[in-house]
Amino acid sequence: MDDNDIIELFNERKESGLSELSAKYGTYLTSIAEKILCNHEDALSCVNDAYLKAWNSIPPAVPNVLRAFVGKIVKTVAIGMLRMSGAEKRGGGEIALVFEELDECISDNSSIEEKFEQKIEEEQIVDSINAFLKSCSEFNRRVFVLRYWYCESISEIASEVGAAENKVSVSLYRTRNKLHEHLEKEGYSI
Amino acid sequence: MKKSEKLFMLINKIDENIINEAKPEAQKPNRITIEKRAFPIKETLSFAACFAVLAVGIFAVMRFLINSPDPLDSNPETSTGVQTSNTSNGTSNSEFNNSDIEPDYSKEDLELQAILSELEPGYKVYNWFFDGVPETGEMKHFYFSETDPYGDIYYPLSDDFPQSYDEMKKLVYKYYTDYTAGVFMKYVCHAENITQRADGSYTITVEDTGREENNRNPTFIEADGKLYGRYIGRGNMGTPHFNTARVTTKTESAINFTYLHIKDGEEFDDTEGTIKYERGGWRLSYYMGWLDQNDDMALQSTLKKLTASAGEIDGIFNNMSVIDGTPDIKAGFYEYYLIPENTKTKPNGLFTVPQSCDEMEELLSKYFAKRAAEFYMSRVGKGRLTKDQNGETHIEYDNQREPIFLEIDGKMYRSSYAWDVETPNLGIDCDTAKITRKTDKSIEFWYMGYDYENWYSGGDEYAERNGAIVFEDGAWKLNYFYNAGFIPEMPNEYTDEDLELQAILETLEPGEDVRRLFAATSAHADGDEYRFILSGDNTEPDGYQYIDVSGPQERVKHPKSLDELEQMLLEFFTEEAAADYMSSVCKGTMTDNGNGTYNVTLDKNLFFPVYIEIDGKMFYRVSGASGTVKYYNTAKVVDRTADTINYTYVDTEPGGYGTSSGTIKYERGGWKFNCTMYN
C-alpha cells in the first residue's frame, strides 16, 4: 500500500492503517530497534510502542517520509527503553560506540551544553545539522547517517555502501571533525 | 543525559529525506499480488539455500517439460517460448492477459512470466524431497567413515524421482545448462562401499570425485542401488515472484531477466535469472542471483577448475619425486630426482609431465598468466654436471639459486628439498571468492586462503587474500594467488626509475613502521593504563584510555617526548607530513581524581590527541591511528623534478582506494616521504 494511503487510514482513524504500516515497514522498524536494544523481544515491544505513538501523532502530524518518520519514533522509544534499563552502561551493541564517537563532535568546554537544554535551540541545531549533511558528499552523508541514525556497525556500512571498512572509518572520522567545525562555526560551540 | 546522547537525539530529528536516502527502500515492483499466487509461498520460505534453487528448477523443468510441449527446447522463436523479437512495451498479449498485471509489462515479459509460472510445480517436487519423509522406505544414517562422528540421515527417493546418480545426471543435463547442472551434480554422489554398524547405521565410502564437498555431506547419495536424499540441511532460499519478471537483455544465446525475491523479509527486486541456449535448446541457467552472486559463482567455478589444474601440476611434480624413489644426483645439500619419462601422465591424463624447461613453461603458460608463469619458472633452471679435482660430481647452475626443477643434459630433475619444504600450495578457498573489480582485461577478486605460516605459529589458518584472473593471449588465465611464502615477484615491466622508487619506499619502511607502531594495539600491555577525562568538568564519566609509553618499550618503540616524536617523523617524512602528525599531539597537565580517572587540561584544543606529553611522560591513546595497507612494490614514477618525485601505487585491498598517488620530496638533505598520516 502506498504511504499516502496508509497515512489516510491514520487520518480516518482506521486501525487497518497500523496493520498496513506493520506489514510494510515492520521488518525495517524492528531492525532499527534491534540495533539499539540488542534484543529481539525488546525490539518488538519497542516497535509496538512506536506504532501507538505514531497512531497518536498522525494526525495532526503529516509525515514527509512515513518510513523515516516512524523510524524516528522507534529510535526515540528505543533510547528511552535503553535508558530505563541502563543497558548503555554495559556498552552492549553499537550504540555505546556511537555515543563515544559523537562525543568528538562536541567541544569540551562549549556552550552547546546549555543550548541543548533549551528547546528553542534544538530546532536550530537540527537545521544546522541538516545543512551540514546536505553539504557533505553523498557517500559521506550516507555513511554518517547509517552510522549515527541507523546505528549500523562499520562492517555493516562497508558492506552496504560497497567500500572497505577502513574507508568507512576514515569517512566517519572526517565527517565528525567537519561537523564539529560546523557546529563551532554556527556558534553552537566555541 | 550525556552530551553525545543529546547530539544523538538531535541527529535523530534530521530531515526525513536524508534518512530515507541513506537506506533506500527497496524498489517495489509495480504490483505484488502475493495472495493471488498459485504456488505455496509459506512452504517455499523454508527451502534450503543455494542448491535448493537448482533442485527446484531442475525438477520444475522436468515436470513442466515432461508433461507439456517443450516451449524452450522445441523452437525458441515460436510464440510458446520466449520470443526473440524486440520488446513491445505497453502491449499486452491476450494469451497472458492477467488483471493482476500492470500494463507496463511488455508482451515479452508476460510470456516469460508465464513460462516461469509453469515451472512452479518444481517447488512441490522439491517439497517432496526435503519436506516429505517418504511413506515407504527406510531412512538411513550414513557415516562417511568409521571415525566420522557426524553422520547424516538420508531417505530413499520415491519411484517418481531419479533412482541413481546416472539418472539424475541425465535428467539435469537435459534441461539445464552445463554450469547449473554441474553445480547441482556436485552434490550428488555414489557410495562405493556400505557397511552396517552395530547401531544400525551405515558407514559408507563416497565416490571420490576429487571435490571436497563430495566427500562430506552430499545432498543425494546413490547407495546400494538406490538414490537417497539428505534429510537435514534446510535453509531459507526466499520466495521468488516470477510474476514480476522482466526481460532485461537478450542475445542470440541468452535471455536475462530480473524478478522480485523475498528473503528473510527483505525484498530484492533486482534478482537475476537467465535462460541460455545450449546444446541445441534453451535451458535454464539458474534462478537466484543475489547481487553479484552469479558472477561470484561463475568465478568460483572457474577458480575450482583452475586450482584443480594447478593442484594437478603440483601433484604430478610431487609424485615424480616419489615414483623415482632414490636421488639421482646430489649438489651439496640438495638432492635431485630424475623425472622418469614413463610417468608422463597422471591417471586422469590431464597433464603431460614436463621433461624440459620449455615443456614446463608451456604447461604453465597454458593455465596461468604471464606473471604467474614467470614466477614459477624462476624456480626452474638449467644446469650441467661438472667434476672437481677429487672426481666428485657437482652441478653448475645457470642461475645462482637452487631451482626446484633442473634440466640437465636434456633431462628434468626435481629437488628433494623442494618436495619437503617448498611445495607450492595455492590454498584457496574457492567458495569464498567474491569479485571486487572487473575490467575488460581482468577480474580481481577476494577470497580466503590458507596461511600455513601463520597457522603453524598459532594463528588463524585462513587469511584474506586477493587474486586476479587476467585476459591474456586470447584466454582468461589465473594471474596468481599469494600466500605466506608464495608471493610472486612483479614482472620486469617497471622502469629502472620505478624500481629505484620502490627501493626508496622500502628504505622508508622504518618510518612506516613508526607510524604503524604508534597504532599498534599490542603496545597496550607494556604500559600502565590511565583514564583521562579531557573535558575537565567531570561530565564524561568514563574518559579516554591512554597508556603510559614513557617507560621502556621492548616491543614497540614509542617516542619519549613530543620533541623526540617530531624528530622521528622528520627523519623519514617531509615537514608537511610531520607537521600534520604533530597537529594531533599536544602537552597537558593532569590531576588525579582519586577514582582511577584523571582530569587533563590540554594546551591545544584537540578532541582526543593521539599522544599527550604530561610532566615529561608520554601517553598514547589506546584507539590510535589506523593505517591502510599499501603495496609499494606497485609504485610507478609519474613525473620527477629536482626535488620532487610524484608517483602512483596501487592499493589492492578489497574495496580499497585502488590507484593512489604520493610524493617524495628532497628536504633537509634527503628524500623524505610525504603522506597523509591518517589515510
mmCIF file with all atom_site columns, N, CA, C and O in Angstrom, chain B residues 643-672:
data_model
loop_
_atom_site.group_PDB
_atom_site.id
_atom_site.type_symbol
_atom_site.label_atom_id
_atom_site.label_alt_id
_atom_site.label_comp_id
_atom_site.label_asym_id
_atom_site.label_entity_id
_atom_site.label_seq_id
_atom_site.pdbx_PDB_ins_code
_atom_site.Cartn_x
_atom_site.Cartn_y
_atom_site.Cartn_z
_atom_site.occupancy
_atom_site.B_iso_or_equiv
_atom_site.pdbx_formal_charge
_atom_site.auth_seq_id
_atom_site.auth_comp_id
_atom_site.auth_asym_id
_atom_site.auth_atom_id
_atom_site.pdbx_PDB_model_num
ATOM 1   N N  . ASP B 1 643 ? 63.586 18.122 -7.017 1.00 0.00 ? 643 ASP B N  1
ATOM 2   C CA . ASP B 1 643 ? 63.361 17.882 -5.594 1.00 0.00 ? 643 ASP B CA 1
ATOM 3   C C  . ASP B 1 643 ? 62.025 17.198 -5.301 1.00 0.00 ? 643 ASP B C  1
ATOM 4   O O  . ASP B 1 643 ? 61.596 17.131 -4.157 1.00 0.00 ? 643 ASP B O  1
ATOM 5   N N  . THR B 1 644 ? 61.372 16.721 -6.327 1.00 0.00 ? 644 THR B N  1
ATOM 6   C CA . THR B 1 644 ? 60.077 16.072 -6.096 1.00 0.00 ? 644 THR B CA 1
ATOM 7   C C  . THR B 1 644 ? 59.908 14.861 -7.012 1.00 0.00 ? 644 THR B C  1
ATOM 8   O O  . THR B 1 644 ? 60.217 14.929 -8.200 1.00 0.00 ? 644 THR B O  1
ATOM 9   N N  . ILE B 1 645 ? 59.447 13.788 -6.444 1.00 0.00 ? 645 ILE B N  1
ATOM 10  C CA . ILE B 1 645 ? 59.076 12.620 -7.248 1.00 0.00 ? 645 ILE B CA 1
ATOM 11  C C  . ILE B 1 645 ? 57.598 12.351 -6.992 1.00 0.00 ? 645 ILE B C  1
ATOM 12  O O  . ILE B 1 645 ? 57.200 12.079 -5.857 1.00 0.00 ? 645 ILE B O  1
ATOM 13  N N  . ASN B 1 646 ? 56.810 12.462 -8.035 1.00 0.00 ? 646 ASN B N  1
ATOM 14  C CA . ASN B 1 646 ? 55.401 12.088 -7.910 1.00 0.00 ? 646 ASN B CA 1
ATOM 15  C C  . ASN B 1 646 ? 55.220 10.677 -8.443 1.00 0.00 ? 646 ASN B C  1
ATOM 16  O O  . ASN B 1 646 ? 55.779 10.322 -9.477 1.00 0.00 ? 646 ASN B O  1
ATOM 17  N N  . TYR B 1 647 ? 54.484 9.904  -7.722 1.00 0.00 ? 647 TYR B N  1
ATOM 18  C CA . TYR B 1 647 ? 54.328 8.522  -8.133 1.00 0.00 ? 647 TYR B CA 1
ATOM 19  C C  . TYR B 1 647 ? 52.906 8.043  -7.837 1.00 0.00 ? 647 TYR B C  1
ATOM 20  O O  . TYR B 1 647 ? 52.152 8.686  -7.113 1.00 0.00 ? 647 TYR B O  1
ATOM 21  N N  . THR B 1 648 ? 52.600 6.938  -8.427 1.00 0.00 ? 648 THR B N  1
ATOM 22  C CA . THR B 1 648 ? 51.329 6.278  -8.116 1.00 0.00 ? 648 THR B CA 1
ATOM 23  C C  . THR B 1 648 ? 51.629 4.872  -7.611 1.00 0.00 ? 648 THR B C  1
ATOM 24  O O  . THR B 1 648 ? 52.679 4.307  -7.903 1.00 0.00 ? 648 THR B O  1
ATOM 25  N N  . TYR B 1 649 ? 50.750 4.363  -6.859 1.00 0.00 ? 649 TYR B N  1
ATOM 26  C CA . TYR B 1 649 ? 50.855 2.968  -6.452 1.00 0.00 ? 649 TYR B CA 1
ATOM 27  C C  . TYR B 1 649 ? 49.444 2.434  -6.294 1.00 0.00 ? 649 TYR B C  1
ATOM 28  O O  . TYR B 1 649 ? 48.474 3.198  -6.271 1.00 0.00 ? 649 TYR B O  1
ATOM 29  N N  . VAL B 1 650 ? 49.355 1.155  -6.205 1.00 0.00 ? 650 VAL B N  1
ATOM 30  C CA . VAL B 1 650 ? 48.033 0.516  -6.199 1.00 0.00 ? 650 VAL B CA 1
ATOM 31  C C  . VAL B 1 650 ? 47.774 -0.119 -4.845 1.00 0.00 ? 650 VAL B C  1
ATOM 32  O O  . VAL B 1 650 ? 48.558 -0.926 -4.363 1.00 0.00 ? 650 VAL B O  1
ATOM 33  N N  . ASP B 1 651 ? 46.690 0.325  -4.259 1.00 0.00 ? 651 ASP B N  1
ATOM 34  C CA . ASP B 1 651 ? 46.245 -0.296 -3.017 1.00 0.00 ? 651 ASP B CA 1
ATOM 35  C C  . ASP B 1 651 ? 45.239 -1.376 -3.409 1.00 0.00 ? 651 ASP B C  1
ATOM 36  O O  . ASP B 1 651 ? 44.127 -1.101 -3.818 1.00 0.00 ? 651 ASP B O  1
ATOM 37  N N  . THR B 1 652 ? 45.661 -2.604 -3.301 1.00 0.00 ? 652 THR B N  1
ATOM 38  C CA . THR B 1 652 ? 44.831 -3.709 -3.797 1.00 0.00 ? 652 THR B CA 1
ATOM 39  C C  . THR B 1 652 ? 43.912 -4.270 -2.737 1.00 0.00 ? 652 THR B C  1
ATOM 40  O O  . THR B 1 652 ? 43.301 -5.299 -2.941 1.00 0.00 ? 652 THR B O  1
ATOM 41  N N  . GLU B 1 653 ? 43.837 -3.603 -1.624 1.00 0.00 ? 653 GLU B N  1
ATOM 42  C CA . GLU B 1 653 ? 42.907 -4.069 -0.602 1.00 0.00 ? 653 GLU B CA 1
ATOM 43  C C  . GLU B 1 653 ? 41.498 -4.094 -1.182 1.00 0.00 ? 653 GLU B C  1
ATOM 44  O O  . GLU B 1 653 ? 41.073 -3.146 -1.842 1.00 0.00 ? 653 GLU B O  1
ATOM 45  N N  . PRO B 1 654 ? 40.742 -5.175 -0.931 1.00 0.00 ? 654 PRO B N  1
ATOM 46  C CA . PRO B 1 654 ? 39.393 -5.229 -1.489 1.00 0.00 ? 654 PRO B CA 1
ATOM 47  C C  . PRO B 1 654 ? 38.578 -4.016 -1.071 1.00 0.00 ? 654 PRO B C  1
ATOM 48  O O  . PRO B 1 654 ? 38.495 -3.691 0.103  1.00 0.00 ? 654 PRO B O  1
ATOM 49  N N  . GLY B 1 655 ? 38.009 -3.374 -2.043 1.00 0.00 ? 655 GLY B N  1
ATOM 50  C CA . GLY B 1 655 ? 37.227 -2.185 -1.747 1.00 0.00 ? 655 GLY B CA 1
ATOM 51  C C  . GLY B 1 655 ? 38.087 -1.010 -1.351 1.00 0.00 ? 655 GLY B C  1
ATOM 52  O O  . GLY B 1 655 ? 37.597 -0.009 -0.842 1.00 0.00 ? 655 GLY B O  1
ATOM 53  N N  . GLY B 1 656 ? 39.379 -1.161 -1.539 1.00 0.00 ? 656 GLY B N  1
ATOM 54  C CA . GLY B 1 656 ? 40.305 -0.114 -1.115 1.00 0.00 ? 656 GLY B CA 1
ATOM 55  C C  . GLY B 1 656 ? 40.338 1.040  -2.098 1.00 0.00 ? 656 GLY B C  1
ATOM 56  O O  . GLY B 1 656 ? 39.451 1.202  -2.934 1.00 0.00 ? 656 GLY B O  1
ATOM 57  N N  . TYR B 1 657 ? 41.391 1.786  -2.033 1.00 0.00 ? 657 TYR B N  1
ATOM 58  C CA . TYR B 1 657 ? 41.428 3.022  -2.786 1.00 0.00 ? 657 TYR B CA 1
ATOM 59  C C  . TYR B 1 657 ? 41.873 2.835  -4.228 1.00 0.00 ? 657 TYR B C  1
ATOM 60  O O  . TYR B 1 657 ? 41.915 3.783  -4.984 1.00 0.00 ? 657 TYR B O  1
ATOM 61  N N  . GLY B 1 658 ? 42.255 1.635  -4.571 1.00 0.00 ? 658 GLY B N  1
ATOM 62  C CA . GLY B 1 658 ? 42.711 1.424  -5.938 1.00 0.00 ? 658 GLY B CA 1
ATOM 63  C C  . GLY B 1 658 ? 44.028 2.128  -6.156 1.00 0.00 ? 658 GLY B C  1
ATOM 64  O O  . GLY B 1 658 ? 44.942 2.045  -5.346 1.00 0.00 ? 658 GLY B O  1
ATOM 65  N N  . THR B 1 659 ? 44.089 2.873  -7.235 1.00 0.00 ? 659 THR B N  1
ATOM 66  C CA . THR B 1 659 ? 45.327 3.582  -7.526 1.00 0.00 ? 659 THR B CA 1
ATOM 67  C C  . THR B 1 659 ? 45.393 4.874  -6.719 1.00 0.00 ? 659 THR B C  1
ATOM 68  O O  . THR B 1 659 ? 44.469 5.673  -6.745 1.00 0.00 ? 659 THR B O  1
ATOM 69  N N  . SER B 1 660 ? 46.480 5.029  -6.002 1.00 0.00 ? 660 SER B N  1
ATOM 70  C CA . SER B 1 660 ? 46.682 6.239  -5.221 1.00 0.00 ? 660 SER B CA 1
ATOM 71  C C  . SER B 1 660 ? 47.976 6.895  -5.667 1.00 0.00 ? 660 SER B C  1
ATOM 72  O O  . SER B 1 660 ? 48.726 6.347  -6.471 1.00 0.00 ? 660 SER B O  1
ATOM 73  N N  . SER B 1 661 ? 48.207 8.048  -5.150 1.00 0.00 ? 661 SER B N  1
ATOM 74  C CA . SER B 1 661 ? 49.424 8.759  -5.533 1.00 0.00 ? 661 SER B CA 1
ATOM 75  C C  . SER B 1 661 ? 50.154 9.228  -4.296 1.00 0.00 ? 661 SER B C  1
ATOM 76  O O  . SER B 1 661 ? 49.600 9.287  -3.202 1.00 0.00 ? 661 SER B O  1
ATOM 77  N N  . GLY B 1 662 ? 51.401 9.511  -4.484 1.00 0.00 ? 662 GLY B N  1
ATOM 78  C CA . GLY B 1 662 ? 52.204 10.002 -3.380 1.00 0.00 ? 662 GLY B CA 1
ATOM 79  C C  . GLY B 1 662 ? 53.322 10.876 -3.894 1.00 0.00 ? 662 GLY B C  1
ATOM 80  O O  . GLY B 1 662 ? 53.532 11.023 -5.100 1.00 0.00 ? 662 GLY B O  1
ATOM 81  N N  . THR B 1 663 ? 54.029 11.439 -2.977 1.00 0.00 ? 663 THR B N  1
ATOM 82  C CA . THR B 1 663 ? 55.115 12.343 -3.328 1.00 0.00 ? 663 THR B CA 1
ATOM 83  C C  . THR B 1 663 ? 56.301 12.088 -2.420 1.00 0.00 ? 663 THR B C  1
ATOM 84  O O  . THR B 1 663 ? 56.129 11.815 -1.221 1.00 0.00 ? 663 THR B O  1
ATOM 85  N N  . ILE B 1 664 ? 57.471 12.154 -3.004 1.00 0.00 ? 664 ILE B N  1
ATOM 86  C CA . ILE B 1 664 ? 58.684 12.155 -2.209 1.00 0.00 ? 664 ILE B CA 1
ATOM 87  C C  . ILE B 1 664 ? 59.397 13.470 -2.500 1.00 0.00 ? 664 ILE B C  1
ATOM 88  O O  . ILE B 1 664 ? 59.545 13.857 -3.665 1.00 0.00 ? 664 ILE B O  1
ATOM 89  N N  . LYS B 1 665 ? 59.771 14.148 -1.462 1.00 0.00 ? 665 LYS B N  1
ATOM 90  C CA . LYS B 1 665 ? 60.427 15.434 -1.648 1.00 0.00 ? 665 LYS B CA 1
ATOM 91  C C  . LYS B 1 665 ? 61.834 15.403 -1.083 1.00 0.00 ? 665 LYS B C  1
ATOM 92  O O  . LYS B 1 665 ? 62.111 14.659 -0.133 1.00 0.00 ? 665 LYS B O  1
ATOM 93  N N  . TYR B 1 666 ? 62.654 16.231 -1.675 1.00 0.00 ? 666 TYR B N  1
ATOM 94  C CA . TYR B 1 666 ? 64.011 16.360 -1.153 1.00 0.00 ? 666 TYR B CA 1
ATOM 95  C C  . TYR B 1 666 ? 64.012 17.486 -0.135 1.00 0.00 ? 666 TYR B C  1
ATOM 96  O O  . TYR B 1 666 ? 63.773 18.643 -0.461 1.00 0.00 ? 666 TYR B O  1
ATOM 97  N N  . GLU B 1 667 ? 64.230 17.132 1.092  1.00 0.00 ? 667 GLU B N  1
ATOM 98  C CA . GLU B 1 667 ? 64.200 18.120 2.172  1.00 0.00 ? 667 GLU B CA 1
ATOM 99  C C  . GLU B 1 667 ? 65.278 17.787 3.181  1.00 0.00 ? 667 GLU B C  1
ATOM 100 O O  . GLU B 1 667 ? 65.517 16.602 3.464  1.00 0.00 ? 667 GLU B O  1
ATOM 101 N N  . ARG B 1 668 ? 65.835 18.786 3.718  1.00 0.00 ? 668 ARG B N  1
ATOM 102 C CA . ARG B 1 668 ? 66.797 18.616 4.815  1.00 0.00 ? 668 ARG B CA 1
ATOM 103 C C  . ARG B 1 668 ? 67.862 17.579 4.473  1.00 0.00 ? 668 ARG B C  1
ATOM 104 O O  . ARG B 1 668 ? 68.194 16.689 5.238  1.00 0.00 ? 668 ARG B O  1
ATOM 105 N N  . GLY B 1 669 ? 68.363 17.694 3.209  1.00 0.00 ? 669 GLY B N  1
ATOM 106 C CA . GLY B 1 669 ? 69.494 16.851 2.825  1.00 0.00 ? 669 GLY B CA 1
ATOM 107 C C  . GLY B 1 669 ? 69.139 15.430 2.473  1.00 0.00 ? 669 GLY B C  1
ATOM 108 O O  . GLY B 1 669 ? 70.017 14.581 2.320  1.00 0.00 ? 669 GLY B O  1
ATOM 109 N N  . GLY B 1 670 ? 67.852 15.138 2.339  1.00 0.00 ? 670 GLY B N  1
ATOM 110 C CA . GLY B 1 670 ? 67.496 13.764 1.964  1.00 0.00 ? 670 GLY B CA 1
ATOM 111 C C  . GLY B 1 670 ? 66.115 13.706 1.355  1.00 0.00 ? 670 GLY B C  1
ATOM 112 O O  . GLY B 1 670 ? 65.350 14.658 1.383  1.00 0.00 ? 670 GLY B O  1
ATOM 113 N N  . TRP B 1 671 ? 65.810 12.585 0.761  1.00 0.00 ? 671 TRP B N  1
ATOM 114 C CA . TRP B 1 671 ? 64.481 12.387 0.186  1.00 0.00 ? 671 TRP B CA 1
ATOM 115 C C  . TRP B 1 671 ? 63.540 11.950 1.285  1.00 0.00 ? 671 TRP B C  1
ATOM 116 O O  . TRP B 1 671 ? 63.766 10.956 1.956  1.00 0.00 ? 671 TRP B O  1
ATOM 117 N N  . LYS B 1 672 ? 62.482 12.713 1.452  1.00 0.00 ? 672 LYS B N  1
ATOM 118 C CA . LYS B 1 672 ? 61.548 12.444 2.543  1.00 0.00 ? 672 LYS B CA 1
ATOM 119 C C  . LYS B 1 672 ? 60.169 12.105 1.973  1.00 0.00 ? 672 LYS B C  1
ATOM 120 O O  . LYS B 1 672 ? 59.733 12.681 0.973  1.00 0.00 ? 672 LYS B O  1
#
